[in-house]
């Protein structure tokens, strides 16, 4: 799934988790995270409702910004 109008370097985490690192992705449809024991990074597509997915992921980690 390609982010709307984004180039890969405009949204590198999203594209990494959608392509090269897709096997690592914790996929919440419009937002993707690396597993929290690997690294606390995630990416999302512009304009999508993501607050519920962020809440779900944040509950799994000690520190989340």
mmCIF file of the N, C-alpha and C atoms, coordinates in Angstrom:
data_MODEL
# 
_entry.id   MODEL 
# 
loop_
_atom_site.group_PDB 
_atom_site.id 
_atom_site.type_symbol 
_atom_site.label_atom_id 
_atom_site.label_alt_id 
_atom_site.label_comp_id 
_atom_site.label_asym_id 
_atom_site.label_entity_id 
_atom_site.label_seq_id 
_atom_site.pdbx_PDB_ins_code 
_atom_site.Cartn_x 
_atom_site.Cartn_y 
_atom_site.Cartn_z 
_atom_site.occupancy 
_atom_site.B_iso_or_equiv 
_atom_site.pdbx_formal_charge 
_atom_site.auth_seq_id 
_atom_site.auth_comp_id 
_atom_site.auth_asym_id 
_atom_site.auth_atom_id 
_atom_site.pdbx_PDB_model_num 
ATOM 1   N N  . UNK A 1 1  ? 0.842  -1.174 0.000  1.00 0.00 ? 1  UNK A N  1 
ATOM 2   C CA . UNK A 1 1  ? 0.000  0.000  0.000  1.00 0.00 ? 1  UNK A CA 1 
ATOM 3   C C  . UNK A 1 1  ? 0.886  1.235  0.000  1.00 0.00 ? 1  UNK A C  1 
ATOM 4   N N  . UNK A 1 2  ? 0.714  2.110  -0.942 1.00 0.00 ? 2  UNK A N  1 
ATOM 5   C CA . UNK A 1 2  ? 1.541  3.301  -1.065 1.00 0.00 ? 2  UNK A CA 1 
ATOM 6   C C  . UNK A 1 2  ? 0.872  4.485  -0.393 1.00 0.00 ? 2  UNK A C  1 
ATOM 7   N N  . UNK A 1 3  ? 1.653  5.207  0.375  1.00 0.00 ? 3  UNK A N  1 
ATOM 8   C CA . UNK A 1 3  ? 1.137  6.418  1.023  1.00 0.00 ? 3  UNK A CA 1 
ATOM 9   C C  . UNK A 1 3  ? 0.780  7.447  -0.046 1.00 0.00 ? 3  UNK A C  1 
ATOM 10  N N  . UNK A 1 4  ? -0.306 8.117  0.153  1.00 0.00 ? 4  UNK A N  1 
ATOM 11  C CA . UNK A 1 4  ? -0.827 9.069  -0.803 1.00 0.00 ? 4  UNK A CA 1 
ATOM 12  C C  . UNK A 1 4  ? 0.153  10.215 -1.057 1.00 0.00 ? 4  UNK A C  1 
ATOM 13  N N  . UNK A 1 5  ? 0.627  10.337 -2.279 1.00 0.00 ? 5  UNK A N  1 
ATOM 14  C CA . UNK A 1 5  ? 1.496  11.422 -2.740 1.00 0.00 ? 5  UNK A CA 1 
ATOM 15  C C  . UNK A 1 5  ? 2.838  11.514 -2.023 1.00 0.00 ? 5  UNK A C  1 
ATOM 16  N N  . UNK A 1 6  ? 3.206  10.538 -1.227 1.00 0.00 ? 6  UNK A N  1 
ATOM 17  C CA . UNK A 1 6  ? 4.497  10.578 -0.543 1.00 0.00 ? 6  UNK A CA 1 
ATOM 18  C C  . UNK A 1 6  ? 5.580  9.945  -1.403 1.00 0.00 ? 6  UNK A C  1 
ATOM 19  N N  . UNK A 1 7  ? 6.749  10.542 -1.339 1.00 0.00 ? 7  UNK A N  1 
ATOM 20  C CA . UNK A 1 7  ? 7.932  9.910  -1.887 1.00 0.00 ? 7  UNK A CA 1 
ATOM 21  C C  . UNK A 1 7  ? 8.587  9.167  -0.731 1.00 0.00 ? 7  UNK A C  1 
ATOM 22  N N  . UNK A 1 8  ? 9.396  8.188  -1.028 1.00 0.00 ? 8  UNK A N  1 
ATOM 23  C CA . UNK A 1 8  ? 9.957  7.330  0.024  1.00 0.00 ? 8  UNK A CA 1 
ATOM 24  C C  . UNK A 1 8  ? 10.713 8.115  1.092  1.00 0.00 ? 8  UNK A C  1 
ATOM 25  N N  . UNK A 1 9  ? 11.448 9.128  0.708  1.00 0.00 ? 9  UNK A N  1 
ATOM 26  C CA . UNK A 1 9  ? 12.205 9.885  1.705  1.00 0.00 ? 9  UNK A CA 1 
ATOM 27  C C  . UNK A 1 9  ? 11.348 10.900 2.459  1.00 0.00 ? 9  UNK A C  1 
ATOM 28  N N  . UNK A 1 10 ? 10.116 11.113 2.016  1.00 0.00 ? 10 UNK A N  1 
ATOM 29  C CA . UNK A 1 10 ? 9.188  11.957 2.758  1.00 0.00 ? 10 UNK A CA 1 
ATOM 30  C C  . UNK A 1 10 ? 8.592  11.223 3.950  1.00 0.00 ? 10 UNK A C  1 
ATOM 31  N N  . UNK A 1 11 ? 8.583  9.894  3.888  1.00 0.00 ? 11 UNK A N  1 
ATOM 32  C CA . UNK A 1 11 ? 7.965  9.076  4.934  1.00 0.00 ? 11 UNK A CA 1 
ATOM 33  C C  . UNK A 1 11 ? 8.739  7.760  5.041  1.00 0.00 ? 11 UNK A C  1 
ATOM 34  N N  . UNK A 1 12 ? 10.017 7.820  5.447  1.00 0.00 ? 12 UNK A N  1 
ATOM 35  C CA . UNK A 1 12 ? 10.888 6.636  5.377  1.00 0.00 ? 12 UNK A CA 1 
ATOM 36  C C  . UNK A 1 12 ? 10.466 5.471  6.262  1.00 0.00 ? 12 UNK A C  1 
ATOM 37  N N  . UNK A 1 13 ? 9.948  5.728  7.446  1.00 0.00 ? 13 UNK A N  1 
ATOM 38  C CA . UNK A 1 13 ? 9.558  4.620  8.324  1.00 0.00 ? 13 UNK A CA 1 
ATOM 39  C C  . UNK A 1 13 ? 8.356  3.887  7.740  1.00 0.00 ? 13 UNK A C  1 
ATOM 40  N N  . UNK A 1 14 ? 7.370  4.633  7.259  1.00 0.00 ? 14 UNK A N  1 
ATOM 41  C CA . UNK A 1 14 ? 6.194  4.009  6.640  1.00 0.00 ? 14 UNK A CA 1 
ATOM 42  C C  . UNK A 1 14 ? 6.618  3.106  5.479  1.00 0.00 ? 14 UNK A C  1 
ATOM 43  N N  . UNK A 1 15 ? 7.465  3.635  4.601  1.00 0.00 ? 15 UNK A N  1 
ATOM 44  C CA . UNK A 1 15 ? 7.880  2.852  3.447  1.00 0.00 ? 15 UNK A CA 1 
ATOM 45  C C  . UNK A 1 15 ? 8.763  1.671  3.837  1.00 0.00 ? 15 UNK A C  1 
ATOM 46  N N  . UNK A 1 16 ? 9.615  1.824  4.828  1.00 0.00 ? 16 UNK A N  1 
ATOM 47  C CA . UNK A 1 16 ? 10.419 0.689  5.297  1.00 0.00 ? 16 UNK A CA 1 
ATOM 48  C C  . UNK A 1 16 ? 9.528  -0.424 5.804  1.00 0.00 ? 16 UNK A C  1 
ATOM 49  N N  . UNK A 1 17 ? 8.530  -0.057 6.604  1.00 0.00 ? 17 UNK A N  1 
ATOM 50  C CA . UNK A 1 17 ? 7.635  -1.067 7.170  1.00 0.00 ? 17 UNK A CA 1 
ATOM 51  C C  . UNK A 1 17 ? 6.644  -1.609 6.142  1.00 0.00 ? 17 UNK A C  1 
ATOM 52  N N  . UNK A 1 18 ? 6.441  -0.898 5.064  1.00 0.00 ? 18 UNK A N  1 
ATOM 53  C CA . UNK A 1 18 ? 5.547  -1.367 4.001  1.00 0.00 ? 18 UNK A CA 1 
ATOM 54  C C  . UNK A 1 18 ? 6.282  -2.225 2.977  1.00 0.00 ? 18 UNK A C  1 
ATOM 55  N N  . UNK A 1 19 ? 7.604  -2.082 2.915  1.00 0.00 ? 19 UNK A N  1 
ATOM 56  C CA . UNK A 1 19 ? 8.372  -2.768 1.878  1.00 0.00 ? 19 UNK A CA 1 
ATOM 57  C C  . UNK A 1 19 ? 9.477  -3.641 2.496  1.00 0.00 ? 19 UNK A C  1 
ATOM 58  N N  . UNK A 1 20 ? 10.654 -3.100 2.625  1.00 0.00 ? 20 UNK A N  1 
ATOM 59  C CA . UNK A 1 20 ? 11.822 -3.863 3.041  1.00 0.00 ? 20 UNK A CA 1 
ATOM 60  C C  . UNK A 1 20 ? 11.662 -4.538 4.388  1.00 0.00 ? 20 UNK A C  1 
ATOM 61  N N  . UNK A 1 21 ? 11.078 -3.872 5.351  1.00 0.00 ? 21 UNK A N  1 
ATOM 62  C CA . UNK A 1 21 ? 10.918 -4.411 6.711  1.00 0.00 ? 21 UNK A CA 1 
ATOM 63  C C  . UNK A 1 21 ? 9.494  -4.876 7.003  1.00 0.00 ? 21 UNK A C  1 
ATOM 64  N N  . UNK A 1 22 ? 8.741  -5.212 5.978  1.00 0.00 ? 22 UNK A N  1 
ATOM 65  C CA . UNK A 1 22 ? 7.340  -5.592 6.188  1.00 0.00 ? 22 UNK A CA 1 
ATOM 66  C C  . UNK A 1 22 ? 7.182  -6.795 7.109  1.00 0.00 ? 22 UNK A C  1 
ATOM 67  N N  . UNK A 1 23 ? 8.189  -7.654 7.187  1.00 0.00 ? 23 UNK A N  1 
ATOM 68  C CA . UNK A 1 23 ? 8.103  -8.806 8.091  1.00 0.00 ? 23 UNK A CA 1 
ATOM 69  C C  . UNK A 1 23 ? 8.193  -8.401 9.566  1.00 0.00 ? 23 UNK A C  1 
ATOM 70  N N  . UNK A 1 24 ? 8.711  -7.214 9.829  1.00 0.00 ? 24 UNK A N  1 
ATOM 71  C CA . UNK A 1 24 ? 8.807  -6.710 11.201 1.00 0.00 ? 24 UNK A CA 1 
ATOM 72  C C  . UNK A 1 24 ? 7.582  -5.891 11.608 1.00 0.00 ? 24 UNK A C  1 
ATOM 73  N N  . UNK A 1 25 ? 6.782  -5.489 10.658 1.00 0.00 ? 25 UNK A N  1 
ATOM 74  C CA . UNK A 1 25 ? 5.722  -4.508 10.897 1.00 0.00 ? 25 UNK A CA 1 
ATOM 75  C C  . UNK A 1 25 ? 4.602  -5.035 11.779 1.00 0.00 ? 25 UNK A C  1 
ATOM 76  N N  . UNK A 1 26 ? 4.259  -4.214 12.756 1.00 0.00 ? 26 UNK A N  1 
ATOM 77  C CA . UNK A 1 26 ? 3.019  -4.389 13.503 1.00 0.00 ? 26 UNK A CA 1 
ATOM 78  C C  . UNK A 1 26 ? 2.036  -3.476 12.776 1.00 0.00 ? 26 UNK A C  1 
ATOM 79  N N  . UNK A 1 27 ? 1.148  -4.063 12.012 1.00 0.00 ? 27 UNK A N  1 
ATOM 80  C CA . UNK A 1 27 ? 0.308  -3.327 11.084 1.00 0.00 ? 27 UNK A CA 1 
ATOM 81  C C  . UNK A 1 27 ? -1.075 -3.065 11.676 1.00 0.00 ? 27 UNK A C  1 
ATOM 82  N N  . UNK A 1 28 ? -1.386 -1.781 11.861 1.00 0.00 ? 28 UNK A N  1 
ATOM 83  C CA . UNK A 1 28 ? -2.704 -1.354 12.333 1.00 0.00 ? 28 UNK A CA 1 
ATOM 84  C C  . UNK A 1 28 ? -3.449 -0.663 11.188 1.00 0.00 ? 28 UNK A C  1 
ATOM 85  N N  . UNK A 1 29 ? -3.310 -1.182 9.985  1.00 0.00 ? 29 UNK A N  1 
ATOM 86  C CA . UNK A 1 29 ? -3.909 -0.663 8.747  1.00 0.00 ? 29 UNK A CA 1 
ATOM 87  C C  . UNK A 1 29 ? -3.271 0.642  8.301  1.00 0.00 ? 29 UNK A C  1 
ATOM 88  N N  . UNK A 1 30 ? -3.599 1.752  8.912  1.00 0.00 ? 30 UNK A N  1 
ATOM 89  C CA . UNK A 1 30 ? -3.097 3.041  8.440  1.00 0.00 ? 30 UNK A CA 1 
ATOM 90  C C  . UNK A 1 30 ? -1.912 3.559  9.248  1.00 0.00 ? 30 UNK A C  1 
ATOM 91  N N  . UNK A 1 31 ? -1.402 2.724  10.155 1.00 0.00 ? 31 UNK A N  1 
ATOM 92  C CA . UNK A 1 31 ? -0.196 3.059  10.907 1.00 0.00 ? 31 UNK A CA 1 
ATOM 93  C C  . UNK A 1 31 ? 0.551  1.756  11.162 1.00 0.00 ? 31 UNK A C  1 
ATOM 94  N N  . UNK A 1 32 ? 1.866  1.813  11.070 1.00 0.00 ? 32 UNK A N  1 
ATOM 95  C CA . UNK A 1 32 ? 2.692  0.623  11.260 1.00 0.00 ? 32 UNK A CA 1 
ATOM 96  C C  . UNK A 1 32 ? 3.811  0.953  12.229 1.00 0.00 ? 32 UNK A C  1 
ATOM 97  N N  . UNK A 1 33 ? 4.122  -0.007 13.081 1.00 0.00 ? 33 UNK A N  1 
ATOM 98  C CA . UNK A 1 33 ? 5.195  0.156  14.053 1.00 0.00 ? 33 UNK A CA 1 
ATOM 99  C C  . UNK A 1 33 ? 6.165  -1.011 13.952 1.00 0.00 ? 33 UNK A C  1 
ATOM 100 N N  . UNK A 1 34 ? 7.399  -0.749 14.370 1.00 0.00 ? 34 UNK A N  1 
ATOM 101 C CA . UNK A 1 34 ? 8.315  -1.845 14.645 1.00 0.00 ? 34 UNK A CA 1 
ATOM 102 C C  . UNK A 1 34 ? 7.903  -2.432 15.987 1.00 0.00 ? 34 UNK A C  1 
ATOM 103 N N  . UNK A 1 35 ? 8.189  -3.712 16.231 1.00 0.00 ? 35 UNK A N  1 
ATOM 104 C CA . UNK A 1 35 ? 7.894  -4.270 17.554 1.00 0.00 ? 35 UNK A CA 1 
ATOM 105 C C  . UNK A 1 35 ? 8.616  -3.449 18.631 1.00 0.00 ? 35 UNK A C  1 
ATOM 106 N N  . UNK A 1 36 ? 7.968  -3.194 19.761 1.00 0.00 ? 36 UNK A N  1 
ATOM 107 C CA . UNK A 1 36 ? 8.552  -2.323 20.776 1.00 0.00 ? 36 UNK A CA 1 
ATOM 108 C C  . UNK A 1 36 ? 9.867  -2.836 21.351 1.00 0.00 ? 36 UNK A C  1 
ATOM 109 N N  . UNK A 1 37 ? 10.112 -4.142 21.323 1.00 0.00 ? 37 UNK A N  1 
ATOM 110 C CA . UNK A 1 37 ? 11.393 -4.647 21.825 1.00 0.00 ? 37 UNK A CA 1 
ATOM 111 C C  . UNK A 1 37 ? 12.518 -4.457 20.804 1.00 0.00 ? 37 UNK A C  1 
ATOM 112 N N  . UNK A 1 38 ? 12.168 -4.060 19.574 1.00 0.00 ? 38 UNK A N  1 
ATOM 113 C CA . UNK A 1 38 ? 13.164 -3.798 18.532 1.00 0.00 ? 38 UNK A CA 1 
ATOM 114 C C  . UNK A 1 38 ? 13.529 -2.318 18.502 1.00 0.00 ? 38 UNK A C  1 
ATOM 115 N N  . UNK A 1 39 ? 12.532 -1.458 18.320 1.00 0.00 ? 39 UNK A N  1 
ATOM 116 C CA . UNK A 1 39 ? 12.742 -0.006 18.369 1.00 0.00 ? 39 UNK A CA 1 
ATOM 117 C C  . UNK A 1 39 ? 11.382 0.689  18.409 1.00 0.00 ? 39 UNK A C  1 
ATOM 118 N N  . UNK A 1 40 ? 11.307 1.883  18.979 1.00 0.00 ? 40 UNK A N  1 
ATOM 119 C CA . UNK A 1 40 ? 10.022 2.570  19.158 1.00 0.00 ? 40 UNK A CA 1 
ATOM 120 C C  . UNK A 1 40 ? 9.638  3.478  17.994 1.00 0.00 ? 40 UNK A C  1 
ATOM 121 N N  . UNK A 1 41 ? 9.798  3.001  16.773 1.00 0.00 ? 41 UNK A N  1 
ATOM 122 C CA . UNK A 1 41 ? 9.485  3.827  15.612 1.00 0.00 ? 41 UNK A CA 1 
ATOM 123 C C  . UNK A 1 41 ? 8.211  3.327  14.938 1.00 0.00 ? 41 UNK A C  1 
ATOM 124 N N  . UNK A 1 42 ? 7.491  4.263  14.365 1.00 0.00 ? 42 UNK A N  1 
ATOM 125 C CA . UNK A 1 42 ? 6.319  3.932  13.576 1.00 0.00 ? 42 UNK A CA 1 
ATOM 126 C C  . UNK A 1 42 ? 6.129  4.956  12.486 1.00 0.00 ? 42 UNK A C  1 
ATOM 127 N N  . UNK A 1 43 ? 5.260  4.638  11.561 1.00 0.00 ? 43 UNK A N  1 
ATOM 128 C CA . UNK A 1 43 ? 4.952  5.558  10.483 1.00 0.00 ? 43 UNK A CA 1 
ATOM 129 C C  . UNK A 1 43 ? 3.500  5.432  10.090 1.00 0.00 ? 43 UNK A C  1 
ATOM 130 N N  . UNK A 1 44 ? 2.958  6.498  9.530  1.00 0.00 ? 44 UNK A N  1 
ATOM 131 C CA . UNK A 1 44 ? 1.556  6.486  9.134  1.00 0.00 ? 44 UNK A CA 1 
ATOM 132 C C  . UNK A 1 44 ? 1.372  7.309  7.871  1.00 0.00 ? 44 UNK A C  1 
ATOM 133 N N  . UNK A 1 45 ? 0.211  7.131  7.260  1.00 0.00 ? 45 UNK A N  1 
ATOM 134 C CA . UNK A 1 45 ? -0.142 7.912  6.090  1.00 0.00 ? 45 UNK A CA 1 
ATOM 135 C C  . UNK A 1 45 ? -0.821 9.201  6.530  1.00 0.00 ? 45 UNK A C  1 
ATOM 136 N N  . UNK A 1 46 ? -0.567 10.253 5.823  1.00 0.00 ? 46 UNK A N  1 
ATOM 137 C CA . UNK A 1 46 ? -1.166 11.557 6.130  1.00 0.00 ? 46 UNK A CA 1 
ATOM 138 C C  . UNK A 1 46 ? -2.681 11.492 6.099  1.00 0.00 ? 46 UNK A C  1 
ATOM 139 N N  . UNK A 1 47 ? -3.301 12.182 7.030  1.00 0.00 ? 47 UNK A N  1 
ATOM 140 C CA . UNK A 1 47 ? -4.735 12.351 6.996  1.00 0.00 ? 47 UNK A CA 1 
ATOM 141 C C  . UNK A 1 47 ? -5.560 11.207 7.550  1.00 0.00 ? 47 UNK A C  1 
ATOM 142 N N  . UNK A 1 48 ? -4.930 10.116 7.954  1.00 0.00 ? 48 UNK A N  1 
ATOM 143 C CA . UNK A 1 48 ? -5.690 8.985  8.473  1.00 0.00 ? 48 UNK A CA 1 
ATOM 144 C C  . UNK A 1 48 ? -5.900 9.105  9.973  1.00 0.00 ? 48 UNK A C  1 
ATOM 145 N N  . UNK A 1 49 ? -7.008 8.613  10.458 1.00 0.00 ? 49 UNK A N  1 
ATOM 146 C CA . UNK A 1 49 ? -7.289 8.577  11.896 1.00 0.00 ? 49 UNK A CA 1 
ATOM 147 C C  . UNK A 1 49 ? -6.396 7.513  12.528 1.00 0.00 ? 49 UNK A C  1 
ATOM 148 N N  . UNK A 1 50 ? -5.507 7.933  13.424 1.00 0.00 ? 50 UNK A N  1 
ATOM 149 C CA . UNK A 1 50 ? -4.523 7.002  13.966 1.00 0.00 ? 50 UNK A CA 1 
ATOM 150 C C  . UNK A 1 50 ? -4.506 6.942  15.488 1.00 0.00 ? 50 UNK A C  1 
ATOM 151 N N  . UNK A 1 51 ? -5.310 7.743  16.167 1.00 0.00 ? 51 UNK A N  1 
ATOM 152 C CA . UNK A 1 51 ? -5.197 7.849  17.622 1.00 0.00 ? 51 UNK A CA 1 
ATOM 153 C C  . UNK A 1 51 ? -5.451 6.521  18.331 1.00 0.00 ? 51 UNK A C  1 
ATOM 154 N N  . UNK A 1 52 ? -6.417 5.731  17.895 1.00 0.00 ? 52 UNK A N  1 
ATOM 155 C CA . UNK A 1 52 ? -6.690 4.442  18.546 1.00 0.00 ? 52 UNK A CA 1 
ATOM 156 C C  . UNK A 1 52 ? -5.511 3.485  18.376 1.00 0.00 ? 52 UNK A C  1 
ATOM 157 N N  . UNK A 1 53 ? -4.919 3.456  17.198 1.00 0.00 ? 53 UNK A N  1 
ATOM 158 C CA . UNK A 1 53 ? -3.761 2.599  16.960 1.00 0.00 ? 53 UNK A CA 1 
ATOM 159 C C  . UNK A 1 53 ? -2.567 3.034  17.800 1.00 0.00 ? 53 UNK A C  1 
ATOM 160 N N  . UNK A 1 54 ? -2.360 4.329  17.933 1.00 0.00 ? 54 UNK A N  1 
ATOM 161 C CA . UNK A 1 54 ? -1.274 4.837  18.779 1.00 0.00 ? 54 UNK A CA 1 
ATOM 162 C C  . UNK A 1 54 ? -1.510 4.438  20.223 1.00 0.00 ? 54 UNK A C  1 
ATOM 163 N N  . UNK A 1 55 ? -2.730 4.548  20.699 1.00 0.00 ? 55 UNK A N  1 
ATOM 164 C CA . UNK A 1 55 ? -3.054 4.140  22.076 1.00 0.00 ? 55 UNK A CA 1 
ATOM 165 C C  . UNK A 1 55 ? -2.760 2.667  22.296 1.00 0.00 ? 55 UNK A C  1 
ATOM 166 N N  . UNK A 1 56 ? -3.118 1.822  21.333 1.00 0.00 ? 56 UNK A N  1 
ATOM 167 C CA . UNK A 1 56 ? -2.857 0.381  21.455 1.00 0.00 ? 56 UNK A CA 1 
ATOM 168 C C  . UNK A 1 56 ? -1.364 0.087  21.521 1.00 0.00 ? 56 UNK A C  1 
ATOM 169 N N  . UNK A 1 57 ? -0.584 0.736  20.675 1.00 0.00 ? 57 UNK A N  1 
ATOM 170 C CA . UNK A 1 57 ? 0.858  0.523  20.667 1.00 0.00 ? 57 UNK A CA 1 
ATOM 171 C C  . UNK A 1 57 ? 1.495  1.095  21.937 1.00 0.00 ? 57 UNK A C  1 
ATOM 172 N N  . UNK A 1 58 ? 1.086  2.272  22.343 1.00 0.00 ? 58 UNK A N  1 
ATOM 173 C CA . UNK A 1 58 ? 1.666  2.920  23.523 1.00 0.00 ? 58 UNK A CA 1 
ATOM 174 C C  . UNK A 1 58 ? 1.457  2.090  24.782 1.00 0.00 ? 58 UNK A C  1 
ATOM 175 N N  . UNK A 1 59 ? 0.400  1.314  24.839 1.00 0.00 ? 59 UNK A N  1 
ATOM 176 C CA . UNK A 1 59 ? 0.144  0.460  26.003 1.00 0.00 ? 59 UNK A CA 1 
ATOM 177 C C  . UNK A 1 59 ? 1.163  -0.671 26.117 1.00 0.00 ? 59 UNK A C  1 
ATOM 178 N N  . UNK A 1 60 ? 1.911  -0.952 25.055 1.00 0.00 ? 60 UNK A N  1 
ATOM 179 C CA . UNK A 1 60 ? 2.895  -2.040 25.056 1.00 0.00 ? 60 UNK A CA 1 
ATOM 180 C C  . UNK A 1 60 ? 4.309  -1.591 25.410 1.00 0.00 ? 60 UNK A C  1 
ATOM 181 N N  . UNK A 1 61 ? 4.544  -0.291 25.487 1.00 0.00 ? 61 UNK A N  1 
ATOM 182 C CA . UNK A 1 61 ? 5.901  0.209  25.700 1.00 0.00 ? 61 UNK A CA 1 
ATOM 183 C C  . UNK A 1 61 ? 5.978  1.042  26.967 1.00 0.00 ? 61 UNK A C  1 
ATOM 184 N N  . UNK A 1 62 ? 7.178  1.079  27.568 1.00 0.00 ? 62 UNK A N  1 
ATOM 185 C CA . UNK A 1 62 ? 7.379  1.870  28.785 1.00 0.00 ? 62 UNK A CA 1 
ATOM 186 C C  . UNK A 1 62 ? 7.393  3.361  28.508 1.00 0.00 ? 62 UNK A C  1 
ATOM 187 N N  . UNK A 1 63 ? 8.068  3.761  27.428 1.00 0.00 ? 63 UNK A N  1 
ATOM 188 C CA . UNK A 1 63 ? 8.187  5.172  27.063 1.00 0.00 ? 63 UNK A CA 1 
ATOM 189 C C  . UNK A 1 63 ? 7.739  5.349  25.628 1.00 0.00 ? 63 UNK A C  1 
ATOM 190 N N  . UNK A 1 64 ? 6.839  6.271  25.440 1.00 0.00 ? 64 UNK A N  1 
ATOM 191 C CA . UNK A 1 64 ? 6.349  6.539  24.093 1.00 0.00 ? 64 UNK A CA 1 
ATOM 192 C C  . UNK A 1 64 ? 6.079  8.027  23.979 1.00 0.00 ? 64 UNK A C  1 
ATOM 193 N N  . UNK A 1 65 ? 6.616  8.619  22.908 1.00 0.00 ? 65 UNK A N  1 
ATOM 194 C CA . UNK A 1 65 ? 6.463  10.061 22.718 1.00 0.00 ? 65 UNK A CA 1 
ATOM 195 C C  . UNK A 1 65 ? 5.671  10.335 21.465 1.00 0.00 ? 65 UNK A C  1 
# 
